[in-house]
Coordinates of C-alpha atoms in Angstrom, one line a residue:
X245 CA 28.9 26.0 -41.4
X246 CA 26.6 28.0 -39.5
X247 CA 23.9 29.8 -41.8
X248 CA 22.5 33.1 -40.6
X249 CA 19.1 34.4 -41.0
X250 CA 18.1 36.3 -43.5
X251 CA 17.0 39.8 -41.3
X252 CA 20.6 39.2 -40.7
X253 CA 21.7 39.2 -44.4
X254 CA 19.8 42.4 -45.9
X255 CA 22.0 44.9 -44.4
X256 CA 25.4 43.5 -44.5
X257 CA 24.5 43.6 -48.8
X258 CA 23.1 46.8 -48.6
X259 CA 26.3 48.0 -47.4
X260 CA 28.4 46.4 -49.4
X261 CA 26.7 48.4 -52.4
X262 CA 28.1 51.7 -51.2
X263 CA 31.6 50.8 -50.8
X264 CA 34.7 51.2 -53.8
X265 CA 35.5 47.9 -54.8
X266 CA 38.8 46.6 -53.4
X267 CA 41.8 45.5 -55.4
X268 CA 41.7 41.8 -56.3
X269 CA 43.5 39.6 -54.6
X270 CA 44.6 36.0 -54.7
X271 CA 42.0 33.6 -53.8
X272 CA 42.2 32.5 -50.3
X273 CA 42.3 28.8 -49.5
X274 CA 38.8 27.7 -48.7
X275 CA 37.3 27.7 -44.9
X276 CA 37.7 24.3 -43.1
X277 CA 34.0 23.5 -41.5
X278 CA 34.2 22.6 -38.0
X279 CA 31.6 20.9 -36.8
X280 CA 29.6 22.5 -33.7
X281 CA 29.9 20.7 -30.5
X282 CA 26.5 18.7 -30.1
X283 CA 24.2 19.3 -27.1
X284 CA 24.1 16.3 -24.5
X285 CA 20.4 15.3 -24.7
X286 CA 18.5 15.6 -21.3
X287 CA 16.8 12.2 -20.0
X288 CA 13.6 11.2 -21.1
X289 CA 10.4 12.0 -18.6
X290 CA 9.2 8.9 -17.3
X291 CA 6.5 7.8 -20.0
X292 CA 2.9 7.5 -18.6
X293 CA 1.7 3.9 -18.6
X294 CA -0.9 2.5 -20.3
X295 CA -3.4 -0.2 -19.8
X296 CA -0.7 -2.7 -21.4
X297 CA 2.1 -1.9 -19.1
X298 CA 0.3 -2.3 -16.0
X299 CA -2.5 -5.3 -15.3
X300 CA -4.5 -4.4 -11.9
X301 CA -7.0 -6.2 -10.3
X302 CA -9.6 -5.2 -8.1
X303 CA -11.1 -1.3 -6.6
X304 CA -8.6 1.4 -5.7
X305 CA -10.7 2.9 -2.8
X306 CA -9.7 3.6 0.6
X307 CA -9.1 0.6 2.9
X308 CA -9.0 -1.5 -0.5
X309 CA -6.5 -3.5 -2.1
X310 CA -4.9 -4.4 -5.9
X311 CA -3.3 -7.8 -6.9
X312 CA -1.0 -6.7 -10.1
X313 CA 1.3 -8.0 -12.4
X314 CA 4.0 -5.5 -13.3
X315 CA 5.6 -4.4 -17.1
X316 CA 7.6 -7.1 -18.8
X317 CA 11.8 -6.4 -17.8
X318 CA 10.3 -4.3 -14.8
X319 CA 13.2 -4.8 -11.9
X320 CA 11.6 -2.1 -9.2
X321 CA 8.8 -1.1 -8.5
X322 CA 7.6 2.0 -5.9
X323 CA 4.3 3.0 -4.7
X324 CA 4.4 6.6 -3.5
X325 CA 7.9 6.4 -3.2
X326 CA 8.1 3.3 -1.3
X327 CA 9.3 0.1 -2.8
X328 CA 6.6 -2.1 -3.5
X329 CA 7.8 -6.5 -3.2
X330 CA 8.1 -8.0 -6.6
X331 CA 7.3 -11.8 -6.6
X332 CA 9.2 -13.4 -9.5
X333 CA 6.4 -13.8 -11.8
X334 CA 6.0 -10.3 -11.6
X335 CA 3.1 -10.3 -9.5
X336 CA 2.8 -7.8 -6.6
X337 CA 0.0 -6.4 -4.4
X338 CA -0.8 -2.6 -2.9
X339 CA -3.3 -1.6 -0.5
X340 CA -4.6 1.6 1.0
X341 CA -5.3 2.8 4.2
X342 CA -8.6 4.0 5.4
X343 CA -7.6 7.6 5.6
X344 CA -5.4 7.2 2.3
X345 CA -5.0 10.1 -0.2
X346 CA -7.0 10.2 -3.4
X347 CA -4.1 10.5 -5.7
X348 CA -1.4 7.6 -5.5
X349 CA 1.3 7.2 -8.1
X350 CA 3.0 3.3 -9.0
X351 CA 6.2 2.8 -11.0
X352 CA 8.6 0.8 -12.0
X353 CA 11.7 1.0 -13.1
X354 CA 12.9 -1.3 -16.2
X355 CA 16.4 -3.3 -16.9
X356 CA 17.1 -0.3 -19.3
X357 CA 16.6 2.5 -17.4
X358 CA 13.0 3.7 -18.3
X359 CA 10.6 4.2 -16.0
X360 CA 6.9 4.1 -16.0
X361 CA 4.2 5.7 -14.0
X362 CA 1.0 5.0 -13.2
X363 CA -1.5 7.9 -10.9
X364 CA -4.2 5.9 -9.4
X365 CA -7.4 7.8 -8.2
X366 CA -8.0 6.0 -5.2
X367 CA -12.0 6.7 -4.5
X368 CA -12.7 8.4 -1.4
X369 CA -15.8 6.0 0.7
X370 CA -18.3 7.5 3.3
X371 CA -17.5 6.0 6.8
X372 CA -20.3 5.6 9.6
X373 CA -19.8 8.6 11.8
X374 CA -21.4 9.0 15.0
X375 CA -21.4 12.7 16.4
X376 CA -22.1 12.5 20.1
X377 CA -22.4 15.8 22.2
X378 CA -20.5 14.7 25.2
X379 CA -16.7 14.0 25.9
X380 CA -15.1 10.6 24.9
X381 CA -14.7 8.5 28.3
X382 CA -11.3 7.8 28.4
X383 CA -10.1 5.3 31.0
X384 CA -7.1 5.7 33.0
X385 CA -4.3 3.2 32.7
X386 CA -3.9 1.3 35.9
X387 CA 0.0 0.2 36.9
X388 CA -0.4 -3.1 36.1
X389 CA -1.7 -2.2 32.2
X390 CA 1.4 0.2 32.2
X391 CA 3.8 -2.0 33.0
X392 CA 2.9 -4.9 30.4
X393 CA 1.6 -2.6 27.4
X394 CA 4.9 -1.5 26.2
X395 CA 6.3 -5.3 25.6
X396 CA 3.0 -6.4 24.3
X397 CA 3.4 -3.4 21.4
X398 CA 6.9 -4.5 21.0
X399 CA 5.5 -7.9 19.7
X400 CA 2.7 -6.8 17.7
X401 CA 5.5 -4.6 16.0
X402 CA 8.2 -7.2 15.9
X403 CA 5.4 -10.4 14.3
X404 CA 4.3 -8.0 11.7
X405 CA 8.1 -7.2 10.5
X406 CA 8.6 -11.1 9.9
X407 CA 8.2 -12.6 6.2
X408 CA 7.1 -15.8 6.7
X409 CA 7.2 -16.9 2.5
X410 CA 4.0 -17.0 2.2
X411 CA 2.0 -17.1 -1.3
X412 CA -1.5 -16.5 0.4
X413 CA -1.2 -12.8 -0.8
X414 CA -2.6 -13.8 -4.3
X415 CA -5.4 -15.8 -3.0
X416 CA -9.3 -15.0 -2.3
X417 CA -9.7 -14.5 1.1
X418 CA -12.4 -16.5 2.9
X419 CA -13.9 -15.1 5.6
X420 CA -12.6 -16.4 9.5
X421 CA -15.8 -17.3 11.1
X422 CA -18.9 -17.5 10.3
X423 CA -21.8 -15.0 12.4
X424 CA -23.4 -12.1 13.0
X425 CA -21.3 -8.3 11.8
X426 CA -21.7 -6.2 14.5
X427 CA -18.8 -3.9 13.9
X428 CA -17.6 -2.6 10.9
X429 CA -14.5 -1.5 9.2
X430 CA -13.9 2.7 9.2
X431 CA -16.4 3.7 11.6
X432 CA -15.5 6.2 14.2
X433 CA -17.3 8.4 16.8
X434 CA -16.4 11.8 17.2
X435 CA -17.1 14.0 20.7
X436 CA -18.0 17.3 19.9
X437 CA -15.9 17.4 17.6
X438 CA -12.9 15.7 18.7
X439 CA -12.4 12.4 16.9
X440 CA -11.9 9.2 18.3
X441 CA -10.1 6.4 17.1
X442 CA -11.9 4.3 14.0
X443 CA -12.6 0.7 13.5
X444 CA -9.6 -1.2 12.5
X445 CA -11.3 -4.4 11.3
X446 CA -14.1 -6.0 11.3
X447 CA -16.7 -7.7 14.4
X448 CA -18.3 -11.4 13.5
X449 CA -19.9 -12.0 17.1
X450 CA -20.9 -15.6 17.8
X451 CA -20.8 -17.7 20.9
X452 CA -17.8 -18.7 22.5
X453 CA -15.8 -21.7 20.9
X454 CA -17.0 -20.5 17.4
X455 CA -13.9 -22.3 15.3
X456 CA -12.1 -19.5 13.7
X457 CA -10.5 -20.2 10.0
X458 CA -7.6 -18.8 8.2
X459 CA -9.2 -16.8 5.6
X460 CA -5.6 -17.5 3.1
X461 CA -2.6 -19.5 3.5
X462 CA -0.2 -18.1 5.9
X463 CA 2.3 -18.5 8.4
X464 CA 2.0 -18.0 12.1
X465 CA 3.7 -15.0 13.1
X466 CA 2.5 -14.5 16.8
X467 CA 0.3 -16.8 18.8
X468 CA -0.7 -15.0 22.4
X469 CA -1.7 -18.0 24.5
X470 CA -1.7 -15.5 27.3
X471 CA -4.3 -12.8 26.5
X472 CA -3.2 -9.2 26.2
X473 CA -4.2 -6.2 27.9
X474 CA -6.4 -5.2 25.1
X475 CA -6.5 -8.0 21.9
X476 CA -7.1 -10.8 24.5
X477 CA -5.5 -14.2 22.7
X478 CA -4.2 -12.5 19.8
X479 CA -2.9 -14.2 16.4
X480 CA -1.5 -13.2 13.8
X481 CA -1.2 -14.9 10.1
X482 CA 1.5 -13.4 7.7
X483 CA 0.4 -14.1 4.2
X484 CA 3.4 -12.4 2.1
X485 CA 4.3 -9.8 0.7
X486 CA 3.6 -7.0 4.2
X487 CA 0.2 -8.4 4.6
X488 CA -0.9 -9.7 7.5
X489 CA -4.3 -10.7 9.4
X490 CA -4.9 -10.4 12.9
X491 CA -7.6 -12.2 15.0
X492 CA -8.1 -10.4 18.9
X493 CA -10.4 -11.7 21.9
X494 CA -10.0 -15.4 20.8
X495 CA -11.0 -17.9 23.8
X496 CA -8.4 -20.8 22.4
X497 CA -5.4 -20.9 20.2
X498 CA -4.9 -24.2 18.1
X499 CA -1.3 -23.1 16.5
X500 CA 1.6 -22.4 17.2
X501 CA 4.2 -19.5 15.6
X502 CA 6.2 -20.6 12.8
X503 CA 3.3 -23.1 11.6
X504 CA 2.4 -22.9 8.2
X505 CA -1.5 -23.0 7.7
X506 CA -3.8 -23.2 4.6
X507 CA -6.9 -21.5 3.9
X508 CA -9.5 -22.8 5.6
X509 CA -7.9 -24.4 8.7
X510 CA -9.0 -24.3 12.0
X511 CA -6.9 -22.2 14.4
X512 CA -8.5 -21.0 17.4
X513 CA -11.7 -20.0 18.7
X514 CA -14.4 -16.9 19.1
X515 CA -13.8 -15.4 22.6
X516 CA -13.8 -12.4 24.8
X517 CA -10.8 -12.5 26.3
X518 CA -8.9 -8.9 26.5
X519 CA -11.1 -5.6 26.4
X520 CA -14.5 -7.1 24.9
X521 CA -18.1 -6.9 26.0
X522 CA -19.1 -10.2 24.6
X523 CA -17.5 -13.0 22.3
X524 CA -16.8 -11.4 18.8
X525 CA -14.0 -12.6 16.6
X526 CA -12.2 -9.1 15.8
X527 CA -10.6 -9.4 12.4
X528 CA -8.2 -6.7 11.3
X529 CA -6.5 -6.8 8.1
X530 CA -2.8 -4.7 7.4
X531 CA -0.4 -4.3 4.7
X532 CA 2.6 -2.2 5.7
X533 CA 1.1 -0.9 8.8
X534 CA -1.7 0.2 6.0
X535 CA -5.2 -0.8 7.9
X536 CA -7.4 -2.5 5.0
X537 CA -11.3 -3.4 5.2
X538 CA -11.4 -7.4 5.6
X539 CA -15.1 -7.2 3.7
X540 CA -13.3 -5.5 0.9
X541 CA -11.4 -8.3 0.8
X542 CA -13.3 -11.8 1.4
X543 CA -16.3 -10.0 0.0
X544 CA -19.0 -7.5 1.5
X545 CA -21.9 -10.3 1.5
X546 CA -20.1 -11.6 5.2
X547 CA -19.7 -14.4 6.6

């Protein structure tokens, strides 16, 4: 029975006082209560998760990257709205590109419905800028580089789309060769004030027929026997999960796509095949297309 308030009350008494009473009458029969129809309850928001609900390991900064383990009964997860791989141990890793946002948000979704969310604040890094007060030197394309770029980008694309199996996602990278850093991950030049495209990986220069090394378990995805335009003898090692190592200007290639290898083993050789001034092992370092910072990764002391 719905009560009313009592502002409500007062004056319906008050005015009862100044009326002549009524005749009697015969009691009526009491009121049947009907019970008010129930609001359907809106859903939940998704619950912020804590500490306990996510495990991370490692720096969220740009060109960085996180080895997790996801809530118990968690069946999908997303990383700024884009499904992240679930191994069946729960494990997963996430990475961030060099120009990545400062804010990124990771959920999952459990078996009952709920879902949890996690904003990381992924810390912004200070990349070596040049500023050079002339225009950028931009070569023109001959016919010949025309003609073969377009199949050679169709390969890189098509390699990096295959999942190989692999477990070296959850490994610590070692680093490919060993020498001398002479470029770095980020950096970028910019001519007055256009800017040019950054650093995708990372330079170890060293003489010719350096060995180069798997720096995690992978399979071979593409192996470029005969050099491209640009990379030279390119190779590239999927190691689960979207991420994926590349390794450009090599001299010699000792595998062969489709070969599983294991941190550590030997498979090719420093080189400066392709567009290169002198032998350097370029060593670039993706997860979904996201460019990461290979000494974030096998660790910033080098090789």
């Amino acid at each position: 029975m719905t009560r009313l308030p009592a502002s409500a009350i007062v004056p319906i008494l008050l005015l009862a006082g100044c009326v002549a009473p009524a005749p009697e009458r015969p009691p009526a029969a009491p009121p049947v209560a009907t019970p008010a129809a129930m609001p359907r309850p809106s859903p939940p928001p998704p619950a912020l998760a804590t500490p306990a609900s996510f495990l991370l390991e490692g720096v969220a900064r740009q060109g960085g990257l996180l080895l997790g383990i996801a809530p118990p009964g968690t069946v999908r997860m997303m990383l700024d709205g884009a499904p992240v791989r679930l191994a069946a141990d729960r494990r997963f890793v996430i990475a961030f590109d060099r120009d990545a946002a400062v804010r990124s948000v990771l959920s999952a979704t459990l078996a009952d419905g709920t879902t949890l969310t996690l904003p990381i604040g992924v810390a912004p890094r200070a990349w070596r800028i040049e500023r050079l007060d002339r225009l950028a030197k931009v070569p023109v394309p001959s016919a010949a580089f025309a003609a073969r770029r377009p199949a050679e980008l169709a390969r890189i694309v098509a390699a990096r789309a295959i999942d190989g199996g692999s477990e070296g996602w959850r490994q610590r990278f070692v680093w490919p060769a060993r020498g001398r850093i002479s470029g770095v991950f980020g950096s970028q030049r910019i001519y007055r004030g256009e800017p040019g495209s950054y650093h995708g990986g990372v330079d170890v220069a060293a003489p010719t027929g350096t060995p180069v090394v798997a720096p995690a378990d992978g399979v071979v995805v593409l192996a470029a026997a005969t050099p491209f335009t640009l990379e030279g003898r390119l190779l590239i090692v999927d190691h689960g999960h979207g991420l994926n190592s590349a390794f450009l200007h090599l001299s010699r290639i000792d595998v062969a796509e489709g070969q599983r290898v294991d941190r550590g083993d030997t498979i090719g050789a420093i080189g400066a095949t392709g567009r290169a001034t002198g032998p350097h092992l370029h060593w670039g370092l993706t997860w979904r297309g996201a460019r990461i910072d290979p000494a974030a990764v096998a660790g910033v002391k080098g090789p």
